[in-house]
C-alpha cells in the first residue's frame, strides 16, 4: 500500500520523489516548496485574504497556490488538511529564497510589519506588487541577518512541535554545495564561494536546532561526502540541485523509514544506506578533483569504409558516471547542415545501411542519469 506524503520544504524534498517514476512509489498529498521560515513564522498581514490565485496569471497552478499560501500565511493549515503518513521537512529555503519585509498600506504604526517570501509567482507577476495592498520595505536573503534568522529557526521548531506528531516527521538535511557539474561535463566552482560557506554554517546550525527540538522525528543525514550540484538537473543549476545519487540515497532512506518495524531497526538501516551511498559516490566521483566529470563515451563503428549495399555497425558503449546510460545516434552526409536521427531498439549495437555513395558523419551521444552528455564523432565512406 502506498504511503501518503506531505512536503513542507524546498525543491530538495519534492525532487527526491519527482526524480523517480510514480514518485518512487509514494503518494504526494500536500506540497509547499516556496515558503521561507521568515514568512512561515511571522504574523499575517491581515485577517482577511490579501491575494488569490487569479492575481498571478503568468504562473502555473502550483506556483500560484504556493504564493497565495505564503502571502496569506495559511501554509500550516493547508498541510494539516491531510493526515498523511509522513510529513517531509527540509529548510533549504532558509538561505535560497529572498525575504520581503512588508507593511499594509496606510498602516500608521511604523513598527507594524511582517515578512513574506519572494516566490517564483511574485517574480513572474511584477504587476501584483505594483498594486498590492501592502508596501515592500526591503528585500534580503535570510542569511544576511543571522540574529533574526536563528530567532525564526527556533520559532519554526516550536511550530513543528505544536503542529505535527513528531513520529510522523521526516527531516531531510540539505546543504548548499561549492562545486557543480556544468553542461559540458566539466566540474566547476560556484563563484560566490565565501557566501556559500557562510550559508552552509548557518543552515547546519539551523538543522541542529530543529533536530534537537524534535527528538522523535526521523532524520536523514546529509552524506559525509561531497555531493556535486548539477547544471543538467531537470530544473537547472542551483545550490540545492544535486547529482542523481543524492535523490537515490534519500528515497531509499524514506523507504527504510516507511517499512521499519521499530526505531532500532530503522537506525541500523539508515546507517547502512548512508555508508553504502557514501562509498558509491566516492568511487564514482573520485576523478572530479581534476575538474572532469567521469563519463566516457566509448562507442565505435565497425569500419571507416564500406561498399554500397553493406551496413556499418554502430557499437554503443559508455563508462563511468552513474552507470546507467542512454544513447542517441545522428548521421548526415559530410558538409550537410541537417542531422538525421537513427532509430534503434535500445540494444548495444545496430546496423545502418547507407543508400548513397558519399562521405558520412556519424555522432553518438551518450548520457547518464545526471543528464551529462558526451559526444563521439565518426566518419566513414561509402564507395
Short mmCIF file of C-alpha atoms in Angstrom, two decimals:
data_model
loop_
_atom_site.label_atom_id
_atom_site.label_comp_id
_atom_site.label_asym_id
_atom_site.label_seq_id
_atom_site.Cartn_x
_atom_site.Cartn_y
_atom_site.Cartn_z
CA UNK A 1 0.00 0.00 0.00
CA UNK A 2 1.35 3.43 -0.95
CA UNK A 3 2.34 5.72 1.90
CA UNK A 4 0.88 9.24 1.79
CA UNK A 5 3.39 12.09 1.99
CA UNK A 6 3.11 15.80 2.76
CA UNK A 7 6.02 18.10 1.92
CA UNK A 8 6.90 21.35 3.66
CA UNK A 9 10.30 22.43 2.46
CA UNK A 10 12.03 23.10 -0.82
CA UNK A 11 12.90 21.56 -4.17
CA UNK A 12 15.18 19.15 -2.30
CA UNK A 13 12.24 17.25 -0.85
CA UNK A 14 9.98 17.43 -3.90
CA UNK A 15 12.77 16.41 -6.30
CA UNK A 16 13.52 13.38 -4.15
CA UNK A 17 10.20 11.92 -5.28
CA UNK A 18 9.93 13.63 -8.66
CA UNK A 19 13.17 12.11 -9.93
CA UNK A 20 11.58 8.67 -9.91
CA UNK A 21 8.68 7.09 -11.76
CA UNK A 22 5.37 7.33 -9.88
CA UNK A 23 7.08 9.47 -7.22
CA UNK A 24 9.14 6.50 -6.12
CA UNK A 25 6.06 4.52 -5.07
CA UNK A 26 4.67 7.21 -2.73
CA UNK A 27 1.54 9.34 -2.95
CA UNK A 28 2.20 13.09 -2.56
CA UNK A 29 -0.82 14.62 -0.81
CA UNK A 30 0.14 18.22 0.03
CA UNK A 31 3.26 20.03 -1.11
CA UNK A 32 4.55 23.54 -0.38
CA UNK A 33 8.10 24.33 -1.50
CA UNK A 34 8.07 28.11 -1.99
CA UNK A 35 7.87 29.42 1.58
CA UNK A 36 10.78 30.53 3.73
CA UNK A 37 10.97 30.36 7.53
CA UNK A 38 10.71 34.16 7.93
CA UNK A 39 7.27 34.09 6.33
CA UNK A 40 6.08 30.87 7.95
CA UNK A 41 6.80 32.21 11.44
CA UNK A 42 5.68 35.83 11.12
CA UNK A 43 2.15 37.22 11.65
CA UNK A 44 -0.49 37.68 8.98
CA UNK A 45 -0.74 40.92 7.05
CA UNK A 46 -4.50 40.87 7.53
CA UNK A 47 -7.20 38.62 8.95
CA UNK A 48 -8.80 38.64 5.51
CA UNK A 49 -7.03 37.16 2.46
CA UNK A 50 -4.57 39.54 0.81
CA UNK A 51 -4.45 37.73 -2.55
CA UNK A 52 -5.88 34.87 -4.58
CA UNK A 53 -4.53 32.63 -7.34
CA UNK A 54 -6.01 34.80 -10.10
CA UNK A 55 -3.61 37.58 -9.01
CA UNK A 56 -0.76 35.59 -10.60
CA UNK A 57 -1.89 34.88 -14.19
CA UNK A 58 1.65 34.44 -15.55
CA UNK A 59 2.39 31.47 -13.28
CA UNK A 60 1.33 27.85 -13.31
CA UNK A 61 -1.22 26.49 -10.87
CA UNK A 62 1.33 25.21 -8.38
CA UNK A 63 3.28 28.47 -8.17
CA UNK A 64 0.03 30.41 -7.83
CA UNK A 65 -1.02 28.20 -4.95
CA UNK A 66 2.32 28.47 -3.14
CA UNK A 67 2.31 32.28 -3.43
CA UNK A 68 -1.22 32.57 -2.04
CA UNK A 69 -0.48 30.22 0.86
CA UNK A 70 2.69 32.13 1.70
CA UNK A 71 1.28 35.67 1.50
CA UNK A 72 -1.97 34.80 3.31
CA UNK A 73 0.01 32.77 5.90
CA UNK A 74 -2.09 29.62 5.56
CA UNK A 75 0.68 27.12 4.81
CA UNK A 76 0.36 25.12 8.02
CA UNK A 77 -3.43 24.99 7.78
CA UNK A 78 -3.13 23.69 4.22
CA UNK A 79 -0.57 21.00 5.08
CA UNK A 80 -2.59 19.81 8.07
CA UNK A 81 -5.69 19.27 5.91
CA UNK A 82 -4.14 15.92 5.00
CA UNK A 83 -3.46 13.35 7.68
CA UNK A 84 -0.54 11.88 5.77
CA UNK A 85 1.61 9.01 6.97
CA UNK A 86 4.64 11.31 6.97
CA UNK A 87 5.41 14.99 6.52
CA UNK A 88 8.78 15.72 4.93
CA UNK A 89 10.66 18.76 6.22
CA UNK A 90 13.75 20.46 4.82
CA UNK A 91 14.97 24.03 5.29
CA UNK A 92 16.92 24.69 2.11
CA UNK A 93 14.63 27.69 1.52
CA UNK A 94 16.13 29.26 4.60
CA UNK A 95 19.03 30.51 2.54
CA UNK A 96 17.95 30.13 -1.07
CA UNK A 97 14.80 32.28 -1.01
CA UNK A 98 14.65 36.05 -0.74
CA UNK A 99 12.62 37.57 2.07
CA UNK A 100 10.44 40.67 1.76
CA UNK A 101 9.66 42.84 4.75
CA UNK A 102 6.20 44.33 4.15
CA UNK A 103 3.60 46.58 5.79
CA UNK A 104 -0.04 47.12 4.91
CA UNK A 105 -0.65 50.41 3.12
CA UNK A 106 -1.84 53.30 5.31
CA UNK A 107 -0.85 51.48 8.49
CA UNK A 108 0.04 54.30 10.94
CA UNK A 109 2.15 52.00 13.10
CA UNK A 110 5.65 52.13 11.61
CA UNK A 111 6.69 49.16 13.76
CA UNK A 112 3.90 47.02 12.31
CA UNK A 113 5.40 44.81 9.64
CA UNK A 114 5.73 41.17 8.69
CA UNK A 115 7.59 39.02 6.17
CA UNK A 116 6.65 37.17 3.01
CA UNK A 117 8.76 35.06 0.68
CA UNK A 118 9.72 36.37 -2.73
CA UNK A 119 8.25 33.39 -4.52
CA UNK A 120 8.50 32.48 -8.18
CA UNK A 121 4.98 33.80 -8.74
CA UNK A 122 5.98 37.23 -7.45
CA UNK A 123 8.90 37.28 -9.88
CA UNK A 124 6.67 36.21 -12.75
CA UNK A 125 3.89 38.70 -11.94
CA UNK A 126 5.51 42.07 -11.13
CA UNK A 127 2.20 43.89 -11.57
CA UNK A 128 0.89 42.26 -8.40
CA UNK A 129 3.42 44.09 -6.24
CA UNK A 130 2.68 47.35 -8.07
CA UNK A 131 -0.96 47.11 -6.99
CA UNK A 132 -0.66 45.09 -3.78
CA UNK A 133 -2.39 46.27 -0.58
CA UNK A 134 0.97 46.39 1.14
CA UNK A 135 4.28 48.20 0.74
CA UNK A 136 7.64 46.45 0.45
CA UNK A 137 10.04 47.93 2.99
CA UNK A 138 13.08 45.90 1.95
CA UNK A 139 14.15 42.65 0.31
CA UNK A 140 17.03 40.50 1.55
CA UNK A 141 18.32 36.95 1.92
CA UNK A 142 17.68 35.21 5.23
CA UNK A 143 21.34 34.54 5.99
CA UNK A 144 22.10 38.28 5.67
CA UNK A 145 20.56 38.77 9.13
CA UNK A 146 21.96 36.00 11.30
CA UNK A 147 20.28 37.06 14.53
CA UNK A 148 16.79 37.30 13.00
CA UNK A 149 17.28 34.10 11.02
CA UNK A 150 18.16 32.00 14.06
CA UNK A 151 15.29 33.53 16.03
CA UNK A 152 12.90 32.36 13.32
CA UNK A 153 14.53 28.91 13.29
CA UNK A 154 13.63 28.49 16.97
CA UNK A 155 10.09 29.67 16.22
CA UNK A 156 9.84 27.24 13.31
CA UNK A 157 10.94 24.36 15.53
CA UNK A 158 8.25 25.30 18.04
CA UNK A 159 5.62 25.48 15.28
CA UNK A 160 6.58 21.98 14.14
CA UNK A 161 6.35 20.74 17.73
CA UNK A 162 2.85 22.15 18.12
CA UNK A 163 1.53 21.25 14.68
CA UNK A 164 2.64 17.68 13.98
CA UNK A 165 3.14 14.30 15.55
CA UNK A 166 6.93 14.13 15.74
CA UNK A 167 6.97 10.43 14.88
CA UNK A 168 5.39 11.34 11.51
CA UNK A 169 8.02 13.94 10.64
CA UNK A 170 10.99 13.14 8.37
CA UNK A 171 13.74 15.76 8.31
CA UNK A 172 15.96 15.78 5.23
CA UNK A 173 19.27 17.52 5.77
CA UNK A 174 20.35 19.61 2.77
CA UNK A 175 23.33 21.87 2.25
CA UNK A 176 24.44 24.33 -0.46
CA UNK A 177 27.44 22.91 -2.26
CA UNK A 178 30.55 24.61 -3.59
CA UNK A 179 31.02 22.74 -6.90
CA UNK A 180 28.78 21.69 -9.75
CA UNK A 181 28.81 19.70 -12.98
CA UNK A 182 28.49 22.13 -15.89
CA UNK A 183 26.50 21.38 -19.04
CA UNK A 184 29.67 20.33 -20.87
CA UNK A 185 30.64 17.81 -18.21
CA UNK A 186 33.36 19.86 -16.50
CA UNK A 187 33.27 20.33 -12.74
CA UNK A 188 33.37 23.96 -11.67
CA UNK A 189 33.36 26.08 -8.52
CA UNK A 190 30.40 28.35 -7.81
CA UNK A 191 31.62 31.95 -7.97
CA UNK A 192 30.20 33.07 -4.60
CA UNK A 193 32.41 30.68 -2.62
CA UNK A 194 32.57 32.72 0.61
CA UNK A 195 28.82 33.26 0.60
CA UNK A 196 28.20 29.53 0.20
CA UNK A 197 30.50 28.71 3.12
CA UNK A 198 28.55 31.17 5.28
CA UNK A 199 25.22 29.69 4.22
CA UNK A 200 26.46 26.18 4.95
CA UNK A 201 27.41 27.14 8.50
CA UNK A 202 24.06 28.82 9.15
CA UNK A 203 21.98 26.01 7.73
CA UNK A 204 23.93 23.40 9.71
CA UNK A 205 23.21 25.33 12.91
CA UNK A 206 19.54 25.57 11.95
CA UNK A 207 19.27 21.81 11.44
CA UNK A 208 20.85 21.24 14.85
CA UNK A 209 18.20 23.44 16.46
CA UNK A 210 15.30 21.73 14.70
CA UNK A 211 16.54 18.19 15.23
CA UNK A 212 17.19 18.83 18.94
CA UNK A 213 13.67 20.25 19.28
CA UNK A 214 12.16 17.19 17.58
CA UNK A 215 13.90 14.18 19.13
CA UNK A 216 11.22 11.74 17.95
CA UNK A 217 11.39 12.84 14.30
CA UNK A 218 13.15 10.73 11.68
CA UNK A 219 16.36 12.33 10.38
CA UNK A 220 18.01 11.63 7.03
CA UNK A 221 21.54 12.92 7.49
CA UNK A 222 23.44 14.62 4.70
CA UNK A 223 26.10 12.23 3.37
CA UNK A 224 29.60 12.73 4.71
CA UNK A 225 30.99 13.18 1.20
CA UNK A 226 30.91 15.91 -1.44
CA UNK A 227 27.57 15.99 -3.26
CA UNK A 228 28.06 17.88 -6.50
CA UNK A 229 25.36 20.16 -7.84
CA UNK A 230 24.28 19.60 -11.42
CA UNK A 231 23.63 22.15 -14.17
CA UNK A 232 21.97 19.30 -16.10
CA UNK A 233 19.34 18.92 -13.37
CA UNK A 234 15.77 18.96 -14.72
CA UNK A 235 15.23 22.38 -13.08
CA UNK A 236 18.63 23.84 -13.97
CA UNK A 237 21.64 24.96 -11.93
CA UNK A 238 21.07 25.78 -8.26
CA UNK A 239 22.90 25.40 -4.95
CA UNK A 240 20.43 22.67 -3.97
CA UNK A 241 20.04 20.83 -7.29
CA UNK A 242 22.20 17.76 -6.78
CA UNK A 243 23.55 14.77 -8.65
CA UNK A 244 21.12 11.88 -9.05
CA UNK A 245 22.75 9.69 -6.40
CA UNK A 246 21.65 12.08 -3.65
CA UNK A 247 17.99 11.57 -4.51
CA UNK A 248 18.52 7.82 -4.70
CA UNK A 249 20.02 7.93 -1.20
CA UNK A 250 17.14 9.95 0.26
CA UNK A 251 14.35 7.92 -1.35
CA UNK A 252 15.96 4.69 -0.12
CA UNK A 253 16.10 6.18 3.40
CA UNK A 254 12.43 7.18 3.24
CA UNK A 255 11.53 3.66 2.12
CA UNK A 256 13.50 2.26 5.06
CA UNK A 257 11.67 4.56 7.49
CA UNK A 258 8.30 3.66 5.99
CA UNK A 259 8.83 -0.09 6.28
CA UNK A 260 10.79 -0.33 9.57
CA UNK A 261 9.19 -2.32 12.35
CA UNK A 262 10.89 -0.30 15.09
CA UNK A 263 13.26 2.64 15.53
CA UNK A 264 16.28 0.47 16.31
CA UNK A 265 15.89 -1.41 13.02
CA UNK A 266 15.39 1.90 11.24
CA UNK A 267 18.56 3.31 12.76
CA UNK A 268 20.59 0.33 11.55
CA UNK A 269 19.14 0.51 8.03
CA UNK A 270 19.69 4.27 7.70
CA UNK A 271 23.28 3.91 8.82
CA UNK A 272 23.85 1.12 6.30
CA UNK A 273 22.23 3.06 3.42
CA UNK A 274 24.29 6.15 4.23
CA UNK A 275 27.53 4.18 4.27
CA UNK A 276 26.64 2.43 1.00
CA UNK A 277 25.91 5.67 -0.87
CA UNK A 278 28.94 7.46 0.56
CA UNK A 279 31.17 4.70 -0.79
CA UNK A 280 29.35 4.70 -4.13
CA UNK A 281 29.70 8.47 -4.54
CA UNK A 282 33.36 8.45 -3.52
CA UNK A 283 34.12 5.81 -6.13
CA UNK A 284 32.12 7.40 -8.94
CA UNK A 285 33.36 10.94 -8.44
CA UNK A 286 36.94 10.36 -7.32
CA UNK A 287 38.29 11.82 -10.57
CA UNK A 288 36.40 15.13 -10.28
CA UNK A 289 39.33 16.61 -8.37
CA UNK A 290 40.85 17.26 -11.81
CA UNK A 291 37.70 19.12 -12.88
CA UNK A 292 36.37 16.46 -15.23
CA UNK A 293 33.13 14.52 -14.83
CA UNK A 294 33.95 10.78 -15.02
CA UNK A 295 31.79 9.85 -18.00
CA UNK A 296 33.43 8.47 -21.15
CA UNK A 297 31.78 7.70 -24.46
CA UNK A 298 33.47 4.50 -25.68
CA UNK A 299 31.23 3.94 -28.71
CA UNK A 300 32.77 2.99 -32.06
CA UNK A 301 31.83 1.87 -35.59
CA UNK A 302 32.77 -1.30 -37.45
CA UNK A 303 34.59 0.34 -40.38
CA UNK A 304 35.51 3.69 -41.89
CA UNK A 305 34.97 2.38 -45.45
CA UNK A 306 32.18 0.16 -46.78
CA UNK A 307 30.70 -0.79 -50.18
CA UNK A 308 27.27 0.49 -51.18
CA UNK A 309 24.70 -2.05 -50.01
CA UNK A 310 26.75 -3.08 -46.99
CA UNK A 311 25.89 -1.97 -43.44
CA UNK A 312 28.06 -0.17 -40.95
CA UNK A 313 27.65 -1.43 -37.39
CA UNK A 314 27.44 1.11 -34.56
CA UNK A 315 28.58 -0.19 -31.16
CA UNK A 316 27.21 1.78 -28.19
CA UNK A 317 29.26 1.86 -25.04
CA UNK A 318 29.98 4.24 -22.17
CA UNK A 319 31.99 4.14 -18.98
CA UNK A 320 31.86 5.99 -15.67
CA UNK A 321 29.21 8.44 -14.49
CA UNK A 322 26.15 6.91 -12.88
CA UNK A 323 26.47 3.64 -14.79
CA UNK A 324 23.04 3.81 -16.47
CA UNK A 325 23.29 5.14 -20.00
CA UNK A 326 21.08 6.36 -22.81
CA UNK A 327 22.20 6.86 -26.40
CA UNK A 328 21.16 8.94 -29.37
CA UNK A 329 22.72 8.44 -32.81
CA UNK A 330 22.74 11.00 -35.62
CA UNK A 331 24.01 10.81 -39.19
CA UNK A 332 24.47 13.16 -42.15
CA UNK A 333 26.43 13.40 -45.34
CA UNK A 334 29.65 15.30 -44.83
CA UNK A 335 29.16 19.09 -45.03
CA UNK A 336 25.35 18.91 -44.99
CA UNK A 337 23.66 21.05 -42.35
CA UNK A 338 20.95 18.74 -41.02
CA UNK A 339 21.46 15.62 -38.95
CA UNK A 340 19.11 12.63 -39.20
CA UNK A 341 18.25 10.65 -36.06
CA UNK A 342 18.88 6.93 -36.45
CA UNK A 343 16.31 4.73 -34.67
CA UNK A 344 17.43 1.64 -32.81
CA UNK A 345 15.84 -0.79 -30.36
CA UNK A 346 17.95 0.06 -27.32
CA UNK A 347 20.43 -2.77 -27.82
CA UNK A 348 24.17 -2.25 -27.51
CA UNK A 349 24.72 -2.31 -31.29
CA UNK A 350 22.80 -1.93 -34.51
CA UNK A 351 23.38 -1.82 -38.26
CA UNK A 352 22.81 1.09 -40.62
CA UNK A 353 22.83 0.64 -44.39
CA UNK A 354 23.52 3.89 -46.35
CA UNK A 355 21.68 4.43 -49.64
CA UNK A 356 24.22 6.64 -51.45
CA UNK A 357 27.85 6.89 -52.40
CA UNK A 358 29.10 9.58 -50.04
CA UNK A 359 31.31 10.54 -47.12
CA UNK A 360 29.19 10.29 -43.97
CA UNK A 361 29.49 11.75 -40.47
CA UNK A 362 28.01 9.89 -37.53
CA UNK A 363 27.55 11.24 -33.98
CA UNK A 364 26.85 9.16 -30.89
CA UNK A 365 25.60 10.98 -27.78
CA UNK A 366 25.91 9.03 -24.53
CA UNK A 367 24.22 10.36 -21.39
CA UNK A 368 23.78 9.08 -17.85
CA UNK A 369 21.25 9.68 -15.07
CA UNK A 370 22.79 13.09 -14.35
CA UNK A 371 21.98 14.00 -17.98
CA UNK A 372 25.62 14.72 -18.73
CA UNK A 373 26.23 14.18 -22.45
CA UNK A 374 29.46 13.00 -24.04
CA UNK A 375 29.69 13.04 -27.85
CA UNK A 376 31.82 10.98 -30.20
CA UNK A 377 32.07 11.69 -33.94
CA UNK A 378 32.98 9.23 -36.68
CA UNK A 379 33.46 9.38 -40.44
CA UNK A 380 33.06 6.59 -42.96
CA UNK A 381 32.98 6.50 -46.76
CA UNK A 382 30.58 4.51 -48.94
CA UNK A 383 32.25 3.53 -52.24
#
